[in-house]
JSON list of C-alpha atoms in Angstrom, two decimals:
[
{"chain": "A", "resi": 1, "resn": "UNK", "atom": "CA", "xyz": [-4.81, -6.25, -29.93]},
{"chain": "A", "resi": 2, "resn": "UNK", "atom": "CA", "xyz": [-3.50, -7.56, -33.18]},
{"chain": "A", "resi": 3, "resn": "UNK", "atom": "CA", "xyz": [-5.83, -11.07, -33.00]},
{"chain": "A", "resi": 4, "resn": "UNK", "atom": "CA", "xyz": [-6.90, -12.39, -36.56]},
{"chain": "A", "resi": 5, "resn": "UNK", "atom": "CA", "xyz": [-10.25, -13.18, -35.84]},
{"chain": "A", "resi": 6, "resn": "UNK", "atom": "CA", "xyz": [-11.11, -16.37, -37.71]},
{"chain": "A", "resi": 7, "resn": "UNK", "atom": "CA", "xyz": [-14.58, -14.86, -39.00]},
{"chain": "A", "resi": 8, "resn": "UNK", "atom": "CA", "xyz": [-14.35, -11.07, -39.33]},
{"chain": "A", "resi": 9, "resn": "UNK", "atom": "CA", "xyz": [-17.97, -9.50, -39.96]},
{"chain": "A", "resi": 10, "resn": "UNK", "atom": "CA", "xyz": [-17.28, -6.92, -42.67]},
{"chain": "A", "resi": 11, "resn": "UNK", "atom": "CA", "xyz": [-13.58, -7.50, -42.92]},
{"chain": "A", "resi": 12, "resn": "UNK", "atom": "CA", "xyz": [-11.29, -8.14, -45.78]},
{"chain": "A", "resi": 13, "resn": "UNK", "atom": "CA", "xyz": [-11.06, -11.26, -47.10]},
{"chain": "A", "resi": 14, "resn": "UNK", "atom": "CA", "xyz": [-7.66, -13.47, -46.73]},
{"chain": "A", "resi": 15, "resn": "UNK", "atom": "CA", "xyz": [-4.33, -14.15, -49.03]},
{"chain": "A", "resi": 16, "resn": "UNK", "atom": "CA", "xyz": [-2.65, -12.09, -52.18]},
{"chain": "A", "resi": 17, "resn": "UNK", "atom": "CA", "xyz": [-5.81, -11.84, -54.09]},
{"chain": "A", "resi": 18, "resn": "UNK", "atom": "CA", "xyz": [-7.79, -9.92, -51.70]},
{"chain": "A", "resi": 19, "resn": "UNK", "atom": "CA", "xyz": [-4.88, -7.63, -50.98]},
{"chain": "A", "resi": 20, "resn": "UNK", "atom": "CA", "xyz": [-4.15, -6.74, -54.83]},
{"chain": "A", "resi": 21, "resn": "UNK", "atom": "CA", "xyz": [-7.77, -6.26, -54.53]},
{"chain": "A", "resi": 22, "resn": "UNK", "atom": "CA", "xyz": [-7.98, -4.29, -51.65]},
{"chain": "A", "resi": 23, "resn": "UNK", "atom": "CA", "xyz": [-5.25, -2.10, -53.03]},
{"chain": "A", "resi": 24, "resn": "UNK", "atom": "CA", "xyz": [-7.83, -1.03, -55.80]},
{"chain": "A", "resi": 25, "resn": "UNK", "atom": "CA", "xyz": [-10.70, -1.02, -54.00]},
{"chain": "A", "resi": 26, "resn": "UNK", "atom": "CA", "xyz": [-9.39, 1.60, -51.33]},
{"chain": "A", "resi": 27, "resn": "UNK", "atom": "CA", "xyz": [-7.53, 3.80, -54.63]},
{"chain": "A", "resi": 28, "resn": "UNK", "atom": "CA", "xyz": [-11.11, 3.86, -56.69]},
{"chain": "A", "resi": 29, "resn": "UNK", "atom": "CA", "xyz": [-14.13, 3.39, -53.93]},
{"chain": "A", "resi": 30, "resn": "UNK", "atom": "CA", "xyz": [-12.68, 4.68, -50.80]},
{"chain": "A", "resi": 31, "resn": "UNK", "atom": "CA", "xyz": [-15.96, 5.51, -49.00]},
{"chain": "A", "resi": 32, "resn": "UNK", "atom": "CA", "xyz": [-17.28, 2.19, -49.46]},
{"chain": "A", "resi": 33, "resn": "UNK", "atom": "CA", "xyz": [-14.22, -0.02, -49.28]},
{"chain": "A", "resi": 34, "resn": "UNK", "atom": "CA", "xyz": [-14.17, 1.98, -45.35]},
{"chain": "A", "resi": 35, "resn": "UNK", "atom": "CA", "xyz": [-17.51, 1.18, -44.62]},
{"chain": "A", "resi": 36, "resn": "UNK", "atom": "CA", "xyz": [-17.63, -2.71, -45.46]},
{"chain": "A", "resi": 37, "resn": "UNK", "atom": "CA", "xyz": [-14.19, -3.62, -45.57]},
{"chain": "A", "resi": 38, "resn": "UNK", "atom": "CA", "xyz": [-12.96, -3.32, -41.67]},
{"chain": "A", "resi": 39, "resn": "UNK", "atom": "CA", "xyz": [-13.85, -5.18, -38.53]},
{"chain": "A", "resi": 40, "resn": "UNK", "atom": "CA", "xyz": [-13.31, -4.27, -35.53]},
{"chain": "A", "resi": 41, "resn": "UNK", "atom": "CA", "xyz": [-11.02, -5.92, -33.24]},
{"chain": "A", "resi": 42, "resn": "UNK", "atom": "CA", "xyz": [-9.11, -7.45, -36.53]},
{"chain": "A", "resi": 43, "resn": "UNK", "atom": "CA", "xyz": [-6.41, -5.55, -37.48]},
{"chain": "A", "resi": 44, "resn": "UNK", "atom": "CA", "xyz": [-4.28, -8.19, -38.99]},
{"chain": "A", "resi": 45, "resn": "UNK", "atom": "CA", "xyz": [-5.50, -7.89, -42.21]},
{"chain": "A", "resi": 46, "resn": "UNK", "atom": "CA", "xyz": [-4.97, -4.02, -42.25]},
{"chain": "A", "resi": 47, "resn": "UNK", "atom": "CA", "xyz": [-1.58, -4.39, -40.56]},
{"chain": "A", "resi": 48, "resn": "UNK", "atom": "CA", "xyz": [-0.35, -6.75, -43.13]},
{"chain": "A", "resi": 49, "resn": "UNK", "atom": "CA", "xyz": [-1.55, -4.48, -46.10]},
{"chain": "A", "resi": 50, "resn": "UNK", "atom": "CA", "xyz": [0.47, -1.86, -44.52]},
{"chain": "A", "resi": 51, "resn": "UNK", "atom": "CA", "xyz": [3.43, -3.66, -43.72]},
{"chain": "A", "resi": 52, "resn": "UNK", "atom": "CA", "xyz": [2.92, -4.54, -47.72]},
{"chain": "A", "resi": 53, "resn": "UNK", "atom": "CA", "xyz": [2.90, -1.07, -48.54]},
{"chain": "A", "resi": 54, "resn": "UNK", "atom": "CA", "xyz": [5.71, 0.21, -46.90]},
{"chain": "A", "resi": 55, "resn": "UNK", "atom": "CA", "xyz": [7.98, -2.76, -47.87]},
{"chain": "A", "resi": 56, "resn": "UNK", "atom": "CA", "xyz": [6.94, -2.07, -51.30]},
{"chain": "A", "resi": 57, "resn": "UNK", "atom": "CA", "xyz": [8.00, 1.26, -51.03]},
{"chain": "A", "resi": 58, "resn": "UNK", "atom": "CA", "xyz": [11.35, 1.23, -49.09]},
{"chain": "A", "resi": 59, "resn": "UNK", "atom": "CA", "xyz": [12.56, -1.68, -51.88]},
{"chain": "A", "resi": 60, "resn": "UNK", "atom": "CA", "xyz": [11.69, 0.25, -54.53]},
{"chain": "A", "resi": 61, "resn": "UNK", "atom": "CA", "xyz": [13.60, 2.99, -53.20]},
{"chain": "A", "resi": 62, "resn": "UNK", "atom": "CA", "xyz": [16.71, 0.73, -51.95]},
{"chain": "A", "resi": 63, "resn": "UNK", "atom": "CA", "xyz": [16.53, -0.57, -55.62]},
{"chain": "A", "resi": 64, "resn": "UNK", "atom": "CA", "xyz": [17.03, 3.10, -57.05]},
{"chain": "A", "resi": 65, "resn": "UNK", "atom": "CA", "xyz": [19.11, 4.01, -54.42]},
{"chain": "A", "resi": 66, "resn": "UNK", "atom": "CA", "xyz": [16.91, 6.34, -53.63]},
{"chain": "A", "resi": 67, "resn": "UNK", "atom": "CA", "xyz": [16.66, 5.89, -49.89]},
{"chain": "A", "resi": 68, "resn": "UNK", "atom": "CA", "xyz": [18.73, 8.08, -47.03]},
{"chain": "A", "resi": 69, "resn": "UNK", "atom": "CA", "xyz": [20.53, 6.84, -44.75]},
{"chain": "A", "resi": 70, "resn": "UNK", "atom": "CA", "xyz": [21.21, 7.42, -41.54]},
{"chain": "A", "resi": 71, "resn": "UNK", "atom": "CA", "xyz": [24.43, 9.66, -42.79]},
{"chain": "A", "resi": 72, "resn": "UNK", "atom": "CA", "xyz": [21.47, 12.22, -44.79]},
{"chain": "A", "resi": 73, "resn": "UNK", "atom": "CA", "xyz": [19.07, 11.79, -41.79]},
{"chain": "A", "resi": 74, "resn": "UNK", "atom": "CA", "xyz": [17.05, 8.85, -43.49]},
{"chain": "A", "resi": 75, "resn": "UNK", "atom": "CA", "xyz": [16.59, 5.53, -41.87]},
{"chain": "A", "resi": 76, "resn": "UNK", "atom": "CA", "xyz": [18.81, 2.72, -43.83]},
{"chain": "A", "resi": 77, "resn": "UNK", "atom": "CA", "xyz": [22.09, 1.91, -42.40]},
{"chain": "A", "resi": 78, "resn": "UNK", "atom": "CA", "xyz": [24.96, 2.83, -44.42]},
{"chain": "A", "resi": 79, "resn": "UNK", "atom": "CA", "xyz": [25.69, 0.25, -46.58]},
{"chain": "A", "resi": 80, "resn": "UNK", "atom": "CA", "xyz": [29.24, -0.82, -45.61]},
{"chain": "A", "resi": 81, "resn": "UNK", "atom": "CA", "xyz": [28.22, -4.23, -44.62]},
{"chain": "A", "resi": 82, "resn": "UNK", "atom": "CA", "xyz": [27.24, -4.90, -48.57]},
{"chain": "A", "resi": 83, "resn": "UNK", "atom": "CA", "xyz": [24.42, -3.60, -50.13]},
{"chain": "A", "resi": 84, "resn": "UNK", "atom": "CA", "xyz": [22.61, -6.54, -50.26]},
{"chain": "A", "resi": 85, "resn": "UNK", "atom": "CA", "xyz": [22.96, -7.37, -46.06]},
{"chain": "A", "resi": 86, "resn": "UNK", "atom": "CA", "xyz": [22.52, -3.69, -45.90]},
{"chain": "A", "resi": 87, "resn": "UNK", "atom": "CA", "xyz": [19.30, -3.78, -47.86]},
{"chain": "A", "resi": 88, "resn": "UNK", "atom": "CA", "xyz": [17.69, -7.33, -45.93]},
{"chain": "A", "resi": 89, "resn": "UNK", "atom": "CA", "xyz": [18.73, -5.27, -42.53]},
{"chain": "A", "resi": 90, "resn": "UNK", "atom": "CA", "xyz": [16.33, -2.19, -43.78]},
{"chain": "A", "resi": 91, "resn": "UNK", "atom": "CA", "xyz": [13.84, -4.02, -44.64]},
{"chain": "A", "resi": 92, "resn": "UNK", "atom": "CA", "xyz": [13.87, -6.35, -41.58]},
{"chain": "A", "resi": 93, "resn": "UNK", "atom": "CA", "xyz": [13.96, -2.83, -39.74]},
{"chain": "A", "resi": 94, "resn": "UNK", "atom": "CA", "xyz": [10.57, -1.47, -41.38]},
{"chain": "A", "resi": 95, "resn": "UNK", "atom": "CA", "xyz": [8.35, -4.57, -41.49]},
{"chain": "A", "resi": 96, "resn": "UNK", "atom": "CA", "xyz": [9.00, -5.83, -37.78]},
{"chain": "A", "resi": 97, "resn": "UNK", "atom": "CA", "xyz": [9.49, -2.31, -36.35]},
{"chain": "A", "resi": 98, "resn": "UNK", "atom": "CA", "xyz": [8.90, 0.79, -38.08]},
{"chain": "A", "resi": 99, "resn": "UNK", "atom": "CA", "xyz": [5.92, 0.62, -39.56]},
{"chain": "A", "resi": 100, "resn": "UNK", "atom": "CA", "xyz": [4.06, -1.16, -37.50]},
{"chain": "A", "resi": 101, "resn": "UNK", "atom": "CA", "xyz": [4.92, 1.37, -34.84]},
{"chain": "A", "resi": 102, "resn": "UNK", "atom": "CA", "xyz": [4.10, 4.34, -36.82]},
{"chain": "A", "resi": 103, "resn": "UNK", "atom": "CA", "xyz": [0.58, 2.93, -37.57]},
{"chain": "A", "resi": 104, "resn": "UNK", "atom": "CA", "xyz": [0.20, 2.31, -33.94]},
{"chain": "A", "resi": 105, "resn": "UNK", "atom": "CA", "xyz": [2.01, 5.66, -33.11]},
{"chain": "A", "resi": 106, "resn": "UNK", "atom": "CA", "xyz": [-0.50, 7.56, -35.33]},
{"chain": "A", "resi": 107, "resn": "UNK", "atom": "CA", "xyz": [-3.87, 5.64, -34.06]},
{"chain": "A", "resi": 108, "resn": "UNK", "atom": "CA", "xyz": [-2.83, 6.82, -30.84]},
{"chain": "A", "resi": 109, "resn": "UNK", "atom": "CA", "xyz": [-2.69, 10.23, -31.68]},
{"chain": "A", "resi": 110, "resn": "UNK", "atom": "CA", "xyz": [-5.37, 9.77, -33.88]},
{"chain": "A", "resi": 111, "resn": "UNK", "atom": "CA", "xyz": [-7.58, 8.25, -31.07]},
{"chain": "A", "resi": 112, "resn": "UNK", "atom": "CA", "xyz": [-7.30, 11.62, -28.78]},
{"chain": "A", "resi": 113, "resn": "UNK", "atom": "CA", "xyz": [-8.43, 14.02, -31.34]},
{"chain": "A", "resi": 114, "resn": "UNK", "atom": "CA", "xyz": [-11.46, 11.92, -32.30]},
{"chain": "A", "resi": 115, "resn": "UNK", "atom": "CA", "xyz": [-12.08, 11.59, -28.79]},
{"chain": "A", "resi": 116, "resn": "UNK", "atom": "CA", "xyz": [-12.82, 15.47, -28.23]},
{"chain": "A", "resi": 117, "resn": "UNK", "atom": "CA", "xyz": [-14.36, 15.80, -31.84]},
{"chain": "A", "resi": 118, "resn": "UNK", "atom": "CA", "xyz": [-16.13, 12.22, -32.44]},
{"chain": "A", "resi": 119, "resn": "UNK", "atom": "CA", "xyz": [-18.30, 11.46, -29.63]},
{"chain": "A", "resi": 120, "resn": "UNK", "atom": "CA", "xyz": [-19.89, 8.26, -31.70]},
{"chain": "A", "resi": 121, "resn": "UNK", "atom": "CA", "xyz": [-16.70, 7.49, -32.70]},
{"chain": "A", "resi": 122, "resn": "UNK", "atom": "CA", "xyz": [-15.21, 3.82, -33.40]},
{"chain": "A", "resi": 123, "resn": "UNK", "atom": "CA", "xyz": [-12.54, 1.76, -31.43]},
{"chain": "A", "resi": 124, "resn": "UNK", "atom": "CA", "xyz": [-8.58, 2.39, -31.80]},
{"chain": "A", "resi": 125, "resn": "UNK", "atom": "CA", "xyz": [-8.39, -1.15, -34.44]},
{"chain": "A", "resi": 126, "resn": "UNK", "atom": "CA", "xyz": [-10.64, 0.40, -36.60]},
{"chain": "A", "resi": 127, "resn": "UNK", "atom": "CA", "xyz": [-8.07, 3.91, -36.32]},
{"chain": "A", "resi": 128, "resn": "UNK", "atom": "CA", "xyz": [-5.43, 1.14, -37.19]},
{"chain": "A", "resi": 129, "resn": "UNK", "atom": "CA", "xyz": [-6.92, -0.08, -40.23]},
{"chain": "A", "resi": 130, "resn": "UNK", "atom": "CA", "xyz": [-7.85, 3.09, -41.54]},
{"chain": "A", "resi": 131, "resn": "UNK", "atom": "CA", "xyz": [-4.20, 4.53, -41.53]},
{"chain": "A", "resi": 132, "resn": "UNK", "atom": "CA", "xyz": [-3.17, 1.41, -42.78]},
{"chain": "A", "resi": 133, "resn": "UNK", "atom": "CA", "xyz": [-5.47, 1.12, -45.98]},
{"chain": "A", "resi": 134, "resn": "UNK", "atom": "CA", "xyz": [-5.00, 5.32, -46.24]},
{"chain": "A", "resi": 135, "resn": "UNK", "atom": "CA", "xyz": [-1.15, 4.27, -47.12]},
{"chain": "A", "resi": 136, "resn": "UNK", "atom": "CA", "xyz": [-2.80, 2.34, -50.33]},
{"chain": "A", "resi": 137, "resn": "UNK", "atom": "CA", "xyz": [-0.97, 5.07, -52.79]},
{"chain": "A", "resi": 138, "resn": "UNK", "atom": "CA", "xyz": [2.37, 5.46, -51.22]},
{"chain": "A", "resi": 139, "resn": "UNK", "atom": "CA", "xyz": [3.15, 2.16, -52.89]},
{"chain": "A", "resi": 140, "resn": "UNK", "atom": "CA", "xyz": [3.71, 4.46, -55.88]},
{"chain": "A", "resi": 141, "resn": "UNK", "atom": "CA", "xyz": [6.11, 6.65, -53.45]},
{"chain": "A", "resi": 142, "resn": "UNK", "atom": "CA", "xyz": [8.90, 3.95, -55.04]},
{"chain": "A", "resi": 143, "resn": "UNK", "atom": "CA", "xyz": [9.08, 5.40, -58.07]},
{"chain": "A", "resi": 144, "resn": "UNK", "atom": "CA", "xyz": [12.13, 8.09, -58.27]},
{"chain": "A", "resi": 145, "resn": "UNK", "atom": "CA", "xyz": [9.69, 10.80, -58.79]},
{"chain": "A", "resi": 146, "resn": "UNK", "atom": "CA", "xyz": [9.17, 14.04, -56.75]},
{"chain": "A", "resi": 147, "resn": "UNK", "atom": "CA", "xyz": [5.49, 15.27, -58.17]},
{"chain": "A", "resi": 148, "resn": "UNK", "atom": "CA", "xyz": [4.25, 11.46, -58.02]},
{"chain": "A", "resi": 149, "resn": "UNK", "atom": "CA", "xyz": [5.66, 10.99, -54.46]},
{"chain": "A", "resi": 150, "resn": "UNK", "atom": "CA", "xyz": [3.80, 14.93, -53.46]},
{"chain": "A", "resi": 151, "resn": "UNK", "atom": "CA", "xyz": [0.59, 13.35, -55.11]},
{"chain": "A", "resi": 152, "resn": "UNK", "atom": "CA", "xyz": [0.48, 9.91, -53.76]},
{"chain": "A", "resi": 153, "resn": "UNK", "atom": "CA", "xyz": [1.20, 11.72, -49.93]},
{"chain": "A", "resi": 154, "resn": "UNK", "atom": "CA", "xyz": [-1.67, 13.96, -51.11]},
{"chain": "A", "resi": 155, "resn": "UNK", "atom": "CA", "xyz": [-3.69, 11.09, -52.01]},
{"chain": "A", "resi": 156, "resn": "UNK", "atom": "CA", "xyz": [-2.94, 9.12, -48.58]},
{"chain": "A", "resi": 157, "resn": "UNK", "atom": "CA", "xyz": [-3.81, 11.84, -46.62]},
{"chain": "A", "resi": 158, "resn": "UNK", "atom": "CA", "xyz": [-7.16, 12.62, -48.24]},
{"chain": "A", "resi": 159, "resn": "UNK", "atom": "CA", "xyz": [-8.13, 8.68, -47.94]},
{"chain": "A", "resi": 160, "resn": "UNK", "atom": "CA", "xyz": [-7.13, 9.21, -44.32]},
{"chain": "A", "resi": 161, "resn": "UNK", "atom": "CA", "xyz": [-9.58, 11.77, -43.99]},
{"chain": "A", "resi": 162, "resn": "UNK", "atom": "CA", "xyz": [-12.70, 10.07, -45.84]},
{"chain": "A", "resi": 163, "resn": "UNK", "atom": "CA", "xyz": [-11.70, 6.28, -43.94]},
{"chain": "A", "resi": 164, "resn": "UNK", "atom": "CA", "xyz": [-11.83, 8.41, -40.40]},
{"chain": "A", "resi": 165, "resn": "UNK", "atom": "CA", "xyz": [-15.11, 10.24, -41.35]},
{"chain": "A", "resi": 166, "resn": "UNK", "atom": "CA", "xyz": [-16.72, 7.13, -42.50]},
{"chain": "A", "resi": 167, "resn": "UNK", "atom": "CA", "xyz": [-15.59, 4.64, -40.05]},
{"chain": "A", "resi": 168, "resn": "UNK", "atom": "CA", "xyz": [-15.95, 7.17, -37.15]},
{"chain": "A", "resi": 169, "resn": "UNK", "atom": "CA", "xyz": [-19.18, 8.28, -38.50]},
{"chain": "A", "resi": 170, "resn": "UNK", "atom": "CA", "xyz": [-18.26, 12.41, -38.45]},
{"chain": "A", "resi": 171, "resn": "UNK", "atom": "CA", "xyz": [-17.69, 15.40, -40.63]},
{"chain": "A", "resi": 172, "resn": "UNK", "atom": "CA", "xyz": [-14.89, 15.42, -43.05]},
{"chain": "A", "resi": 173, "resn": "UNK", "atom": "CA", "xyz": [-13.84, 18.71, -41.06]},
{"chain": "A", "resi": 174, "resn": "UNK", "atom": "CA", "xyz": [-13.69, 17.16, -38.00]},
{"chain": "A", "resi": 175, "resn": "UNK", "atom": "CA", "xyz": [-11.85, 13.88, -39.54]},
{"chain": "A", "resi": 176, "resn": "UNK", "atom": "CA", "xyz": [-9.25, 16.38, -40.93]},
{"chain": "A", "resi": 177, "resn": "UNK", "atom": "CA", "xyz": [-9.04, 17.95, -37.52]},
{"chain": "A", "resi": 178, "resn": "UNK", "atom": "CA", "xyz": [-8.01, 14.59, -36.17]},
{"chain": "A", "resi": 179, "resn": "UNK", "atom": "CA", "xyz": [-6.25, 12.99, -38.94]},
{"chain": "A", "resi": 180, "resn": "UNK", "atom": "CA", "xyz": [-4.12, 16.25, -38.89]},
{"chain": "A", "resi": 181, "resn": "UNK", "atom": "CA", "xyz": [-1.11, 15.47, -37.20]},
{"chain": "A", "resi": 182, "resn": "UNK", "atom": "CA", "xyz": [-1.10, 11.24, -38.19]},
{"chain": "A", "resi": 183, "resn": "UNK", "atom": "CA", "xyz": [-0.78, 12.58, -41.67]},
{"chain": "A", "resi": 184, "resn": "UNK", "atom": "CA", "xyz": [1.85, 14.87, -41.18]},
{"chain": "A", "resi": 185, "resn": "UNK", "atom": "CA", "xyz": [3.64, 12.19, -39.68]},
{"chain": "A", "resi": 186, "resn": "UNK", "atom": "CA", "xyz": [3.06, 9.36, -41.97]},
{"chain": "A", "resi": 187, "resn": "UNK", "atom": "CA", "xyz": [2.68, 11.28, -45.45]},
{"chain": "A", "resi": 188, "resn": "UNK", "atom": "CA", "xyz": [4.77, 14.17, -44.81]},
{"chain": "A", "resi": 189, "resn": "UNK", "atom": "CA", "xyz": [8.25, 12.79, -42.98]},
{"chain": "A", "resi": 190, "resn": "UNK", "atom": "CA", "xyz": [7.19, 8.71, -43.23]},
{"chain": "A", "resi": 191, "resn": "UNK", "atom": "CA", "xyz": [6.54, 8.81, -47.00]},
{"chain": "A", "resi": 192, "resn": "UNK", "atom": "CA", "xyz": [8.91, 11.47, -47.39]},
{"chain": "A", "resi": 193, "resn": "UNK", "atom": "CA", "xyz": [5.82, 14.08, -48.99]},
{"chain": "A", "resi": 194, "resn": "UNK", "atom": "CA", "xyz": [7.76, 16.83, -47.39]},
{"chain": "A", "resi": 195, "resn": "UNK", "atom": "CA", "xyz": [10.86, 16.33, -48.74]},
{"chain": "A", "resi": 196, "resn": "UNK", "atom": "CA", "xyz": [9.11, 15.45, -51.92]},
{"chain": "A", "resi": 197, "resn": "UNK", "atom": "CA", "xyz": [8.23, 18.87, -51.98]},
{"chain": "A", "resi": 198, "resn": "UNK", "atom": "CA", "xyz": [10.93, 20.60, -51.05]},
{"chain": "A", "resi": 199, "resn": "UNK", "atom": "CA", "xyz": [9.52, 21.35, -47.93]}
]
């Protein structure tokens, strides 16, 4: 399910390089960075820029000391253990665990509603790699800013939209139909959008 393929057709290239420039691609050319850069069947690379994303995000908020803990209903520990254990710990937490669970989580959910509105649609890795990618702005979500993290959720969840109706080769109504809930989930409580926005 998560196999690197040694010779993707279509898929992203390996190593830092192509991720930085995956990163742009997906922030300035979203409809064609989802059409020619994901394979299916190789999730790895999509996983990993995830993975990236969210780490990226959770440090700069553990930096800040901007993140909740489990005391204010957030997900790090509280740090009595030493902020620096504390912090590994989180982070430990989110790469092996959290996020890769949520992407999965979401594809699933994902997966039904493009099953009743997508007849022609695409396999669950592509799903994967298009909520993975989608998270491309939420790197941003580290800075200690309310209106940047509401736009960067924003953001997200419209790239979520376009990478479903392009990979899954439907409207963008139906792709926000079934990128609905995923969003909600991953922009709204994951990236903390809602609270963001006072909602």
């Amino acid at each position: 399910m998560t196999q690197w393929i040694g010779s993707p057709e279509g898929g992203r290239d390996r190593g830092p390089r192509a991720l930085a420039r995956a990163w742009a691609e997906v922030l300035v050319r979203p409809r064609r960075f989802f059409r020619n850069g994901i394979a299916p069947a190789d999730q790895a690379p999509g996983l990993v820029f995830g993975v990236l994303v969210a780490l990226g995000a959770v440090a700069g908020r553990l930096a800040t000391g901007d993140m909740p803990t489990f005391e204010t209903g957030g997900v790090a520990p509280p740090f009595g253990l030493g902020s620096g254990l504390g912090a590994v710990l989180v982070l430990l937490g989110v790469g092996l665990f959290l996020a890769p669970a949520a992407f999965h989580l979401s594809a699933a959910i994902e997966t039904v509603g493009l099953s009743l509105l997508a007849p022609d649609r695409g396999g669950v890795s592509e799903t994967v790699q298009v909520i993975a990618y989608a998270t491309a702005p939420c790197l941003l979500t580290a800075v200690p800013w309310a209106p940047l993290r509401v736009v960067c959720c924003l953001y997200g969840a419209a790239l979520l939209v376009v990478g479903t109706a392009v990979r899954h080769r439907t409207s963008i109504p139906r792709a926000a139909l079934a990128a609905a809930l995923p969003a909600v989930i991953l922009f709204g409580y994951g990236y903390g959008g809602f609270a963001a926005a006072g909602l």
